[in-house]
mmCIF file of C-alpha atoms in Angstrom:
data_model
loop_
_atom_site.group_PDB
_atom_site.id
_atom_site.type_symbol
_atom_site.label_atom_id
_atom_site.label_comp_id
_atom_site.label_asym_id
_atom_site.label_seq_id
_atom_site.Cartn_x
_atom_site.Cartn_y
_atom_site.Cartn_z
ATOM 1 C CA LEU A 1 -208.385 23.685 110.809
ATOM 2 C CA LEU A 2 -206.245 24.911 113.520
ATOM 3 C CA THR A 3 -206.262 27.963 112.287
ATOM 4 C CA ARG A 4 -209.877 27.923 113.300
ATOM 5 C CA ILE A 5 -209.755 26.576 116.328
ATOM 6 C CA LEU A 6 -207.173 29.245 117.525
ATOM 7 C CA THR A 7 -209.961 31.621 116.533
ATOM 8 C CA ALA A 8 -212.506 30.569 118.520
ATOM 9 C CA SER A 9 -211.720 30.592 121.622
ATOM 10 C CA CYS A 10 -209.387 31.679 124.247
ATOM 11 C CA ARG A 11 -208.315 30.272 127.676
ATOM 12 C CA ARG A 12 -209.275 33.770 129.038
ATOM 13 C CA TYR A 13 -212.901 33.508 126.680
ATOM 14 C CA PRO A 14 -213.515 29.537 125.959
ATOM 15 C CA SER A 15 -216.304 29.313 123.899
ATOM 16 C CA ARG A 16 -216.802 31.049 120.701
ATOM 17 C CA PRO A 17 -219.424 32.910 122.054
ATOM 18 C CA SER A 18 -217.947 34.552 124.453
ATOM 19 C CA LEU A 19 -215.451 34.890 122.496
ATOM 20 C CA ALA A 20 -217.572 37.425 120.482
ATOM 21 C CA SER A 21 -218.987 38.644 122.863
ATOM 22 C CA ALA A 22 -215.965 39.964 123.731
ATOM 23 C CA LEU A 23 -215.113 41.419 120.746
ATOM 24 C CA ASP A 24 -218.594 43.287 120.727
ATOM 25 C CA SER A 25 -217.963 44.822 123.932
ATOM 26 C CA LEU A 26 -215.043 46.052 121.713
ATOM 27 C CA TYR A 27 -217.120 48.427 119.576
ATOM 28 C CA GLY A 28 -217.337 45.179 116.627
ATOM 29 C CA ALA A 29 -213.460 44.502 116.316
ATOM 30 C CA HIS A 30 -212.836 41.718 115.488
ATOM 31 C CA ILE A 31 -209.918 38.461 115.090
ATOM 32 C CA ASP A 32 -209.751 36.839 111.566
ATOM 33 C CA ALA A 33 -207.308 34.073 110.783
ATOM 34 C CA ASN A 34 -206.478 33.377 106.400
ATOM 35 C CA LEU A 35 -204.824 31.518 104.705
ATOM 36 C CA GLU A 36 -202.883 31.885 101.387
ATOM 37 C CA LYS A 37 -200.711 30.327 98.772
ATOM 38 C CA GLN A 38 -198.163 32.021 97.583
ATOM 39 C CA GLY A 39 -196.599 29.334 94.874
ATOM 40 C CA ASP A 40 -195.384 26.366 96.975
ATOM 41 C CA MET A 41 -195.620 28.917 100.155
ATOM 42 C CA GLN A 42 -198.311 28.489 102.920
ATOM 43 C CA SER A 43 -198.870 31.855 104.261
ATOM 44 C CA VAL A 44 -201.375 32.222 107.977
ATOM 45 C CA THR A 45 -202.546 35.128 108.422
ATOM 46 C CA ILE A 46 -203.752 35.848 112.376
ATOM 47 C CA SER A 47 -205.397 39.083 112.092
ATOM 48 C CA ALA A 48 -206.670 42.423 114.475
ATOM 49 C CA VAL A 49 -208.814 45.532 113.492
ATOM 50 C CA GLY A 50 -210.398 47.713 115.675
ATOM 51 C CA LEU A 51 -210.872 51.161 116.643
ATOM 52 C CA GLN A 52 -208.037 53.133 117.737
ATOM 53 C CA ARG A 53 -210.008 55.750 120.277
ATOM 54 C CA TRP A 54 -213.306 56.021 121.774
ATOM 55 C CA THR A 55 -214.773 58.866 123.176
ATOM 56 C CA ASP A 56 -214.090 58.078 126.222
ATOM 57 C CA ARG A 57 -209.926 58.307 125.273
ATOM 58 C CA THR A 58 -209.340 54.183 125.797
ATOM 59 C CA SER A 59 -207.835 52.726 122.739
ATOM 60 C CA PRO A 60 -210.061 49.387 121.856
ATOM 61 C CA PHE A 61 -207.658 48.365 119.546
ATOM 62 C CA ALA A 62 -205.296 47.943 122.253
ATOM 63 C CA ASP A 63 -207.466 45.172 123.887
ATOM 64 C CA VAL A 64 -207.987 43.425 120.487
ATOM 65 C CA VAL A 65 -204.655 43.510 120.177
ATOM 66 C CA SER A 66 -203.959 41.859 123.798
ATOM 67 C CA LEU A 67 -206.534 39.322 122.706
ATOM 68 C CA LEU A 68 -205.045 38.021 119.835
ATOM 69 C CA PHE A 69 -202.121 37.669 121.671
ATOM 70 C CA ASP A 70 -203.961 35.127 123.939
ATOM 71 C CA VAL A 71 -205.484 33.913 120.873
ATOM 72 C CA LEU A 72 -202.220 32.943 119.905
ATOM 73 C CA LEU A 73 -200.489 32.392 122.717
ATOM 74 C CA ASP A 74 -202.728 30.843 125.515
ATOM 75 C CA PRO A 75 -205.345 28.881 123.661
ATOM 76 C CA LEU A 76 -206.798 26.068 125.175
ATOM 77 C CA VAL A 77 -205.638 23.070 125.640
ATOM 78 C CA ASP A 78 -205.375 20.563 128.327
ATOM 79 C CA GLU A 79 -201.992 19.072 130.144
ATOM 80 C CA GLN A 80 -201.441 17.173 127.750
ATOM 81 C CA GLY A 81 -201.632 20.113 124.764
ATOM 82 C CA HIS A 82 -204.529 18.814 123.110
ATOM 83 C CA PHE A 83 -207.600 21.129 122.520
ATOM 84 C CA ASP A 84 -210.759 21.316 123.577
ATOM 85 C CA HIS A 85 -212.664 18.517 121.619
ATOM 86 C CA LEU A 86 -216.185 20.072 121.213
ATOM 87 C CA ILE A 87 -214.153 23.112 119.046
ATOM 88 C CA THR A 88 -212.764 20.708 117.407
ATOM 89 C CA GLU A 89 -215.388 18.597 116.421
ATOM 90 C CA SER A 90 -217.307 21.607 115.483
ATOM 91 C CA GLU A 91 -214.540 23.253 113.623
ATOM 92 C CA ARG A 92 -214.013 20.158 111.449
ATOM 93 C CA SER A 93 -217.571 20.474 110.386
ATOM 94 C CA ASN A 94 -217.963 23.457 109.538
ATOM 95 C CA LEU A 95 -214.306 23.236 107.977
ATOM 96 C CA ILE A 96 -215.950 20.354 105.741
ATOM 97 C CA MET A 97 -219.095 21.658 104.812
ATOM 98 C CA GLU A 98 -217.094 24.728 103.628
ATOM 99 C CA TRP A 99 -215.175 21.854 101.065
ATOM 100 C CA LYS A 100 -218.361 20.770 100.007
ATOM 101 C CA THR A 101 -219.938 24.423 99.476
ATOM 102 C CA ARG A 102 -216.514 24.688 97.205
ATOM 103 C CA GLU A 103 -217.174 21.794 95.125
ATOM 104 C CA ASN A 104 -220.750 22.516 94.299
ATOM 105 C CA ASP A 105 -219.559 26.056 92.951
ATOM 106 C CA ARG A 106 -218.968 24.959 89.160
ATOM 107 C CA LEU A 107 -216.812 27.426 88.439
ATOM 108 C CA LYS A 108 -214.331 27.055 91.486
ATOM 109 C CA TYR A 109 -214.818 23.721 90.986
ATOM 110 C CA ALA A 110 -213.243 23.394 87.806
ATOM 111 C CA TYR A 111 -210.868 26.154 88.682
ATOM 112 C CA ASP A 112 -208.691 23.371 91.353
ATOM 113 C CA SER A 113 -209.304 20.981 88.983
ATOM 114 C CA CYS A 114 -207.585 22.697 86.151
ATOM 115 C CA MET A 115 -204.497 23.088 88.756
ATOM 116 C CA ARG A 116 -204.279 20.173 89.600
ATOM 117 C CA GLU A 117 -203.932 18.900 85.973
ATOM 118 C CA ILE A 118 -201.896 21.849 85.704
ATOM 119 C CA CYS A 119 -199.249 21.296 88.473
ATOM 120 C CA GLY A 120 -199.275 17.876 89.262
ATOM 121 C CA ASP A 121 -197.406 16.408 92.237
ATOM 122 C CA GLN A 122 -195.609 19.840 92.511
ATOM 123 C CA PRO A 123 -196.611 21.629 96.322
ATOM 124 C CA GLN A 124 -197.937 25.101 93.804
ATOM 125 C CA GLY A 125 -200.848 22.401 93.566
ATOM 126 C CA ILE A 126 -201.773 21.784 97.055
ATOM 127 C CA SER A 127 -205.082 23.815 97.416
ATOM 128 C CA ALA A 128 -204.694 26.638 100.402
ATOM 129 C CA LEU A 129 -207.459 24.219 102.301
ATOM 130 C CA GLY A 130 -205.120 21.468 102.555
ATOM 131 C CA ASP A 131 -207.093 18.246 101.246
ATOM 132 C CA PRO A 132 -210.668 17.411 102.047
ATOM 133 C CA ASP A 133 -210.298 14.039 102.121
ATOM 134 C CA LEU A 134 -207.730 14.398 105.055
ATOM 135 C CA ILE A 135 -210.247 16.504 107.238
ATOM 136 C CA SER A 136 -211.930 13.424 109.062
ATOM 137 C CA GLN A 137 -208.286 11.857 109.605
ATOM 138 C CA ILE A 138 -206.947 15.573 111.721
ATOM 139 C CA THR A 139 -205.691 14.212 115.137
ATOM 140 C CA GLN A 140 -205.008 16.135 118.192
ATOM 141 C CA GLU A 141 -201.505 14.937 118.161
ATOM 142 C CA ASP A 142 -201.478 15.949 115.050
ATOM 143 C CA LEU A 143 -203.115 19.787 115.936
ATOM 144 C CA LYS A 144 -200.689 19.591 118.550
ATOM 145 C CA LYS A 145 -197.723 19.393 116.546
ATOM 146 C CA ALA A 146 -198.805 21.854 113.864
ATOM 147 C CA TYR A 147 -199.517 24.449 117.031
ATOM 148 C CA GLU A 148 -196.252 24.177 118.040
ATOM 149 C CA ASP A 149 -194.613 24.170 114.330
ATOM 150 C CA LEU A 150 -196.751 27.644 113.956
ATOM 151 C CA LEU A 151 -194.012 28.410 116.756
ATOM 152 C CA TYR A 152 -191.036 27.260 116.740
ATOM 153 C CA ASN A 153 -190.287 26.231 112.860
ATOM 154 C CA MET A 154 -192.560 29.006 110.501
ATOM 155 C CA GLN A 155 -191.210 32.737 110.435
ATOM 156 C CA ILE A 156 -193.293 34.952 111.975
ATOM 157 C CA ASP A 157 -193.682 38.897 111.506
ATOM 158 C CA CYS A 158 -195.647 41.568 112.610
ATOM 159 C CA PHE A 159 -197.325 44.075 111.309
ATOM 160 C CA VAL A 160 -198.942 47.196 112.547
ATOM 161 C CA GLY A 161 -201.348 49.214 110.762
ATOM 162 C CA SER A 162 -202.386 53.320 113.222
ATOM 163 C CA GLY A 163 -203.007 56.382 112.386
ATOM 164 C CA GLY A 164 -200.238 58.840 113.666
ATOM 165 C CA ASN A 165 -197.562 57.926 116.369
ATOM 166 C CA GLN A 166 -198.741 55.419 119.200
ATOM 167 C CA PRO A 167 -195.980 54.667 121.806
ATOM 168 C CA LYS A 168 -198.225 53.626 123.892
ATOM 169 C CA LEU A 169 -199.126 50.967 121.520
ATOM 170 C CA MET A 170 -196.178 49.740 120.358
ATOM 171 C CA GLU A 171 -194.895 49.521 123.543
ATOM 172 C CA SER A 172 -197.735 47.200 124.190
ATOM 173 C CA ILE A 173 -197.047 45.631 120.869
ATOM 174 C CA ILE A 174 -193.406 44.858 122.132
ATOM 175 C CA GLY A 175 -194.398 43.732 125.847
ATOM 176 C CA HIS A 176 -196.714 40.737 123.417
ATOM 177 C CA LEU A 177 -194.222 40.207 120.934
ATOM 178 C CA SER A 178 -191.502 39.086 123.963
ATOM 179 C CA ARG A 179 -194.136 36.311 124.884
ATOM 180 C CA LEU A 180 -193.578 34.255 121.475
ATOM 181 C CA PRO A 181 -190.423 31.535 121.929
ATOM 182 C CA ALA A 182 -187.184 33.023 121.684
ATOM 183 C CA LYS A 183 -185.279 31.943 118.573
ATOM 184 C CA LYS A 184 -189.228 33.182 116.686
ATOM 185 C CA ARG A 185 -189.347 37.379 118.023
ATOM 186 C CA PRO A 186 -189.685 38.962 114.579
ATOM 187 C CA VAL A 187 -186.901 38.482 112.635
ATOM 188 C CA TYR A 188 -186.950 38.487 108.675
ATOM 189 C CA ARG A 189 -185.121 35.979 106.942
ATOM 190 C CA PRO A 190 -184.261 36.529 103.118
ATOM 191 C CA GLY A 191 -184.589 34.413 100.019
ATOM 192 C CA LEU A 192 -187.636 32.655 102.049
ATOM 193 C CA THR A 193 -189.999 33.499 99.000
ATOM 194 C CA PRO A 194 -191.745 31.450 96.420
ATOM 195 C CA SER A 195 -189.728 29.423 94.146
ATOM 196 C CA LYS A 196 -189.577 28.863 90.101
ATOM 197 C CA PHE A 197 -192.643 27.454 88.918
ATOM 198 C CA VAL A 198 -192.985 24.523 85.582
ATOM 199 C CA PRO A 199 -195.684 23.749 84.558
ATOM 200 C CA ALA A 200 -197.029 20.246 83.839
ATOM 201 C CA GLY A 201 -198.442 19.822 80.326
ATOM 202 C CA PRO A 202 -199.677 20.827 77.634
ATOM 203 C CA ILE A 203 -202.406 19.399 78.972
ATOM 204 C CA ALA A 204 -206.345 18.907 77.604
ATOM 205 C CA LYS A 205 -208.967 17.460 80.107
ATOM 206 C CA THR A 206 -213.016 17.744 79.851
ATOM 207 C CA GLU A 207 -214.897 16.636 82.447
ATOM 208 C CA GLN A 208 -219.021 15.937 83.059
ATOM 209 C CA LYS A 209 -221.663 16.541 85.411
ATOM 210 C CA GLU A 210 -225.083 17.287 85.275
ATOM 211 C CA LEU A 211 -225.325 21.273 84.597
ATOM 212 C CA ALA A 212 -226.985 23.336 82.627
ATOM 213 C CA GLN A 213 -223.033 26.433 81.915
ATOM 214 C CA ALA A 214 -219.896 25.074 80.900
ATOM 215 C CA ARG A 215 -216.936 25.996 82.434
ATOM 216 C CA ILE A 216 -213.486 27.017 80.567
ATOM 217 C CA ILE A 217 -210.596 27.348 81.440
ATOM 218 C CA LEU A 218 -207.202 28.454 78.953
ATOM 219 C CA ALA A 219 -204.246 28.354 81.448
ATOM 220 C CA TYR A 220 -201.256 30.238 79.442
ATOM 221 C CA HIS A 221 -197.472 30.032 81.134
ATOM 222 C CA GLY A 222 -194.988 32.978 79.897
ATOM 223 C CA LEU A 223 -195.202 35.636 82.224
ATOM 224 C CA PRO A 224 -192.494 37.484 83.686
ATOM 225 C CA PRO A 225 -191.554 36.227 87.430
ATOM 226 C CA TYR A 226 -193.321 37.601 90.501
ATOM 227 C CA PHE A 227 -190.166 39.556 91.886
ATOM 228 C CA SER A 228 -189.854 40.946 88.291
ATOM 229 C CA THR A 229 -189.961 45.139 87.280
ATOM 230 C CA GLN A 230 -191.574 43.782 84.564
ATOM 231 C CA VAL A 231 -195.005 42.772 86.712
ATOM 232 C CA MET A 232 -196.168 45.950 85.354
ATOM 233 C CA LYS A 233 -196.178 45.536 82.071
ATOM 234 C CA ALA A 234 -198.012 41.554 83.209
ATOM 235 C CA ASN A 235 -200.702 43.818 85.024
ATOM 236 C CA MET A 236 -201.356 45.884 81.475
ATOM 237 C CA CYS A 237 -201.722 42.698 79.522
ATOM 238 C CA ASN A 238 -204.142 41.018 81.970
ATOM 239 C CA SER A 239 -205.938 44.580 82.091
ATOM 240 C CA MET A 240 -206.415 44.688 78.552
ATOM 241 C CA LEU A 241 -207.560 41.257 78.310
ATOM 242 C CA GLY A 242 -209.822 40.450 80.441
ATOM 243 C CA GLY A 243 -209.210 41.968 84.222
ATOM 244 C CA GLU A 244 -211.737 44.996 83.341
ATOM 245 C CA VAL A 245 -215.036 45.402 82.426
ATOM 246 C CA HIS A 246 -213.881 46.917 78.797
ATOM 247 C CA SER A 247 -210.977 44.604 78.705
ATOM 248 C CA LEU A 248 -211.286 42.607 74.872
ATOM 249 C CA LEU A 249 -213.169 39.670 76.496
ATOM 250 C CA PHE A 250 -215.776 40.845 77.554
ATOM 251 C CA ASP A 251 -216.254 43.512 75.194
ATOM 252 C CA VAL A 252 -215.348 41.268 72.279
ATOM 253 C CA VAL A 253 -216.582 37.814 73.130
ATOM 254 C CA ARG A 254 -219.384 38.534 75.569
ATOM 255 C CA GLU A 255 -220.983 41.627 74.447
ATOM 256 C CA GLN A 256 -220.128 41.958 70.854
ATOM 257 C CA MET A 257 -219.910 38.265 69.962
ATOM 258 C CA GLY A 258 -222.797 36.845 72.526
ATOM 259 C CA LEU A 259 -220.981 33.992 73.754
ATOM 260 C CA ALA A 260 -220.093 33.439 77.166
ATOM 261 C CA TYR A 261 -222.288 34.405 80.422
ATOM 262 C CA GLN A 262 -218.928 35.376 82.350
ATOM 263 C CA VAL A 263 -215.648 35.925 80.950
ATOM 264 C CA PHE A 264 -212.676 37.467 82.576
ATOM 265 C CA SER A 265 -208.870 36.878 83.002
ATOM 266 C CA MET A 266 -206.232 36.978 85.931
ATOM 267 C CA ASN A 267 -202.718 36.518 86.240
ATOM 268 C CA GLN A 268 -201.088 33.800 88.785
ATOM 269 C CA ARG A 269 -198.107 36.059 89.706
ATOM 270 C CA TYR A 270 -196.600 33.241 91.672
ATOM 271 C CA LEU A 271 -196.941 30.638 88.184
ATOM 272 C CA SER A 272 -196.007 33.359 86.139
ATOM 273 C CA MET A 273 -199.540 32.206 84.449
ATOM 274 C CA VAL A 274 -202.438 34.116 83.287
ATOM 275 C CA LEU A 275 -205.803 31.952 82.808
ATOM 276 C CA MET A 276 -208.731 33.264 80.701
ATOM 277 C CA LEU A 277 -212.110 31.704 82.880
ATOM 278 C CA ALA A 278 -215.490 32.032 81.133
ATOM 279 C CA GLY A 279 -219.187 30.686 81.220
ATOM 280 C CA VAL A 280 -220.153 29.093 78.327
ATOM 281 C CA ALA A 281 -223.212 26.956 76.503
ATOM 282 C CA PRO A 282 -222.407 24.091 76.663
ATOM 283 C CA GLU A 283 -222.836 23.854 72.570
ATOM 284 C CA LYS A 284 -220.276 26.984 72.042
ATOM 285 C CA THR A 285 -217.540 26.056 74.078
ATOM 286 C CA SER A 286 -215.369 25.355 71.120
ATOM 287 C CA GLU A 287 -216.936 28.565 69.224
ATOM 288 C CA ALA A 288 -215.976 30.616 72.561
ATOM 289 C CA LYS A 289 -212.273 29.103 73.112
ATOM 290 C CA THR A 290 -211.497 29.691 69.487
ATOM 291 C CA ALA A 291 -212.683 33.693 70.271
ATOM 292 C CA MET A 292 -210.828 33.726 73.428
ATOM 293 C CA GLN A 293 -207.513 33.046 71.996
ATOM 294 C CA ALA A 294 -208.231 35.071 69.142
ATOM 295 C CA GLN A 295 -207.514 37.751 71.808
ATOM 296 C CA ILE A 296 -204.378 37.007 72.950
ATOM 297 C CA ALA A 297 -203.643 37.063 69.471
ATOM 298 C CA LYS A 298 -204.750 40.347 68.979
ATOM 299 C CA LEU A 299 -202.722 41.655 71.655
ATOM 300 C CA ALA A 300 -199.455 39.657 70.262
ATOM 301 C CA SER A 301 -200.076 41.401 67.077
ATOM 302 C CA GLY A 302 -201.284 45.071 67.815
ATOM 303 C CA GLN A 303 -204.796 44.422 66.907
ATOM 304 C CA PHE A 304 -205.527 46.617 69.840
ATOM 305 C CA SER A 305 -206.937 50.795 69.424
ATOM 306 C CA ASP A 306 -205.486 53.495 71.653
ATOM 307 C CA GLN A 307 -208.669 53.734 73.544
ATOM 308 C CA LEU A 308 -208.208 50.343 75.412
ATOM 309 C CA PHE A 309 -204.601 50.311 76.198
ATOM 310 C CA THR A 310 -205.579 54.175 77.319
ATOM 311 C CA ARG A 311 -208.087 52.918 79.480
ATOM 312 C CA SER A 312 -206.106 50.180 80.809
ATOM 313 C CA ARG A 313 -203.327 52.182 82.302
ATOM 314 C CA LYS A 314 -205.899 54.514 83.733
ATOM 315 C CA MET A 315 -207.487 51.621 85.805
ATOM 316 C CA LEU A 316 -204.054 50.274 87.372
ATOM 317 C CA ARG A 317 -203.298 54.010 87.991
ATOM 318 C CA THR A 318 -206.777 54.516 90.043
ATOM 319 C CA SER A 319 -205.896 51.448 91.278
ATOM 320 C CA ILE A 320 -202.389 52.103 92.690
ATOM 321 C CA LEU A 321 -203.585 55.320 93.689
ATOM 322 C CA SER A 322 -206.547 54.159 95.630
ATOM 323 C CA MET A 323 -203.798 52.491 97.938
ATOM 324 C CA ARG A 324 -202.957 55.017 100.069
ATOM 325 C CA ASP A 325 -207.002 55.548 101.305
ATOM 326 C CA ASP A 326 -207.399 52.177 102.494
ATOM 327 C CA LEU A 327 -205.200 51.032 105.532
ATOM 328 C CA SER A 328 -205.429 47.249 104.772
ATOM 329 C CA SER A 329 -204.000 47.903 101.206
ATOM 330 C CA ILE A 330 -201.257 49.369 102.921
ATOM 331 C CA MET A 331 -200.769 46.114 105.422
ATOM 332 C CA SER A 332 -201.398 43.547 102.342
ATOM 333 C CA HIS A 333 -199.058 45.557 99.959
ATOM 334 C CA GLN A 334 -196.253 46.008 102.494
ATOM 335 C CA MET A 335 -196.410 42.181 104.017
ATOM 336 C CA SER A 336 -196.549 41.009 99.242
ATOM 337 C CA ALA A 337 -193.522 43.398 99.758
ATOM 338 C CA LEU A 338 -191.533 40.723 102.147
ATOM 339 C CA THR A 339 -192.449 37.328 100.598
ATOM 340 C CA HIS A 340 -191.622 39.292 96.421
ATOM 341 C CA GLY A 341 -188.044 40.435 98.350
ATOM 342 C CA ARG A 342 -188.706 43.583 97.021
ATOM 343 C CA VAL A 343 -190.468 46.435 97.916
ATOM 344 C CA PHE A 344 -192.367 49.292 95.332
ATOM 345 C CA SER A 345 -193.674 51.900 96.933
ATOM 346 C CA VAL A 346 -196.835 53.912 95.351
ATOM 347 C CA ASP A 347 -194.917 56.044 93.226
ATOM 348 C CA ASP A 348 -192.673 53.370 92.516
ATOM 349 C CA MET A 349 -195.445 51.615 90.932
ATOM 350 C CA LEU A 350 -196.918 54.884 89.105
ATOM 351 C CA SER A 351 -193.338 55.520 87.557
ATOM 352 C CA LEU A 352 -193.615 52.116 86.052
ATOM 353 C CA LEU A 353 -196.852 52.127 84.827
ATOM 354 C CA ASP A 354 -195.971 55.205 82.824
ATOM 355 C CA GLN A 355 -193.114 53.026 80.869
ATOM 356 C CA VAL A 356 -195.682 50.853 80.237
ATOM 357 C CA THR A 357 -195.716 50.875 75.983
ATOM 358 C CA LYS A 358 -198.261 48.792 73.769
ATOM 359 C CA GLU A 359 -194.964 47.366 72.125
ATOM 360 C CA ASP A 360 -194.618 46.300 75.796
ATOM 361 C CA VAL A 361 -198.157 44.468 75.685
ATOM 362 C CA MET A 362 -197.642 42.757 72.647
ATOM 363 C CA GLN A 363 -193.866 41.065 73.522
ATOM 364 C CA ILE A 364 -195.713 40.299 77.134
ATOM 365 C CA ALA A 365 -198.802 38.409 75.240
ATOM 366 C CA ALA A 366 -196.331 37.127 72.191
ATOM 367 C CA GLY A 367 -194.407 35.265 74.913
ATOM 368 C CA LEU A 368 -197.590 33.523 76.310
ATOM 369 C CA LYS A 369 -197.616 29.613 75.349
ATOM 370 C CA LEU A 370 -201.303 27.798 75.809
ATOM 371 C CA ILE A 371 -199.935 24.636 78.380
ATOM 372 C CA ALA A 372 -203.668 23.814 80.047
ATOM 373 C CA ASP A 373 -207.163 23.591 78.417
ATOM 374 C CA TYR A 374 -209.899 22.986 80.691
ATOM 375 C CA THR A 375 -213.374 22.203 80.126
ATOM 376 C CA LEU A 376 -216.497 21.393 82.773
ATOM 377 C CA THR A 377 -219.805 20.434 80.709
ATOM 378 C CA SER A 378 -222.677 18.306 80.134
ATOM 379 C CA TYR A 379 -221.751 16.422 77.604
ATOM 380 C CA LEU A 380 -218.322 16.338 75.452
ATOM 381 C CA PRO A 381 -217.869 18.480 72.798
ATOM 382 C CA ASP A 382 -217.356 18.086 69.276
ATOM 383 C CA SER A 383 -213.935 19.179 69.203
ATOM 384 C CA SER A 384 -211.536 21.490 71.088
ATOM 385 C CA MET A 385 -208.384 23.890 70.021
ATOM 386 C CA PRO A 386 -205.197 21.932 69.826
ATOM 387 C CA LEU A 387 -202.287 22.844 71.884
ATOM 388 C CA PRO A 388 -198.749 23.766 71.812
ATOM 389 C CA ASP A 389 -197.198 20.774 69.840
ATOM 390 C CA LYS A 390 -193.648 18.905 71.708
ATOM 391 C CA THR A 391 -191.530 22.017 70.218
ATOM 392 C CA GLY A 392 -193.314 24.693 72.640
ATOM 393 C CA ASN A 393 -194.744 27.095 69.474
ATOM 394 C CA SER A 394 -198.319 28.212 70.748
ATOM 395 C CA CYS A 395 -201.014 27.621 67.940
ATOM 396 C CA LEU A 396 -202.915 30.668 68.755
ATOM 397 C CA PRO A 397 -205.468 31.853 65.591
ATOM 398 C CA ALA A 398 -203.265 33.602 63.081
ATOM 399 C CA ASP A 399 -205.714 36.286 62.408
ATOM 400 C CA ASN A 400 -202.915 43.114 86.970
ATOM 401 C CA CYS A 401 -202.957 45.008 90.746
ATOM 402 C CA ALA A 402 -205.301 45.141 93.855
ATOM 403 C CA ALA A 403 -208.492 43.666 91.290
ATOM 404 C CA ASN A 404 -206.794 40.809 89.723
ATOM 405 C CA ARG A 405 -205.111 40.084 93.246
ATOM 406 C CA ASP A 406 -208.684 40.160 94.426
ATOM 407 C CA LYS A 407 -209.744 37.556 92.044
ATOM 408 C CA GLU A 408 -206.876 35.668 92.459
ATOM 409 C CA GLU A 409 -207.744 35.141 96.040
ATOM 410 C CA GLU A 410 -211.082 34.462 95.552
ATOM 411 C CA MET A 411 -210.238 31.841 93.801
ATOM 412 C CA GLN A 412 -208.112 29.855 95.535
#
């Protein structure tokens, strides 16, 4: 709620229409706020995007940066430090509506419900949007304290992406940064990274709602930690499993067997998990689960084609190379490096990708343990796939990169 209020106005432009008009006058510039959950860490990103130069040799981007710091450091508050009441209530209503919209999306509802079961009372289970039941209870004092925490008690880092050497722009940004409280000027504090996650489980849960298409989520734990160089092996495994349209889940479960309208997989980097998600006919949930688990068994036993392996490597290579062509991707990569505690260049990542072997993929898949079997359906299925026993042995049948990150962030 705080980030929405901050980006709705400032003292210089005391309403959302006036702020929007000011941004429009800067040739379509925009200021956005984004909340992201990274394991047990919450990150708030407030960003400014604008043209670097215009035909009259002015710099709209410099003006947008100035406006960004006004939004952050000179908000519309009264003498008690309370935010404008009308803006607060408007943004509160918008946030409540966003929650209702999310709950009406059956896939996102299933994802949220499954993650709550997996995480239990651990902070990793808290939604990036917060708790919907508490939105109406947030007071002006709560918002005031949250704003003070943002400036005084949280780590703040500044990233700038622009073409070429821009000494005047950098001088201006450094001047704006000096407006931050003295102890909060950007200093990287090593060690501020997500902590290790231990999932609750094993878990089996079935929910019933009025729907035509059932949703399945199967969660496996055992991926390498997010900061490991073996993450590229996990990306390859996910790409072959269900991260791309040529993957086993798509080609076998959807196309050949016709068991799913939608099926894919994604890595949960900070939880060391891979999720398989599917939309299926309610009467086919059990059959679909069996088929989905069989694809992990294929990867673990090496029963996959050279073509699948080669295509996945090619897709990941293209994804990595494309980062050089997009400034926002470069920025996101550098920002993630702080969270991960290490920086890989594009050449580093390509080198790691080239070193991945079929045996590596088999090893990653073989180390996965089923920890959650979640179904959202219109009725209780006749049977459910068994979960790992108390020894942690997975009862599998006998017989990722930028795209993956986008899926993960969309689900969150």
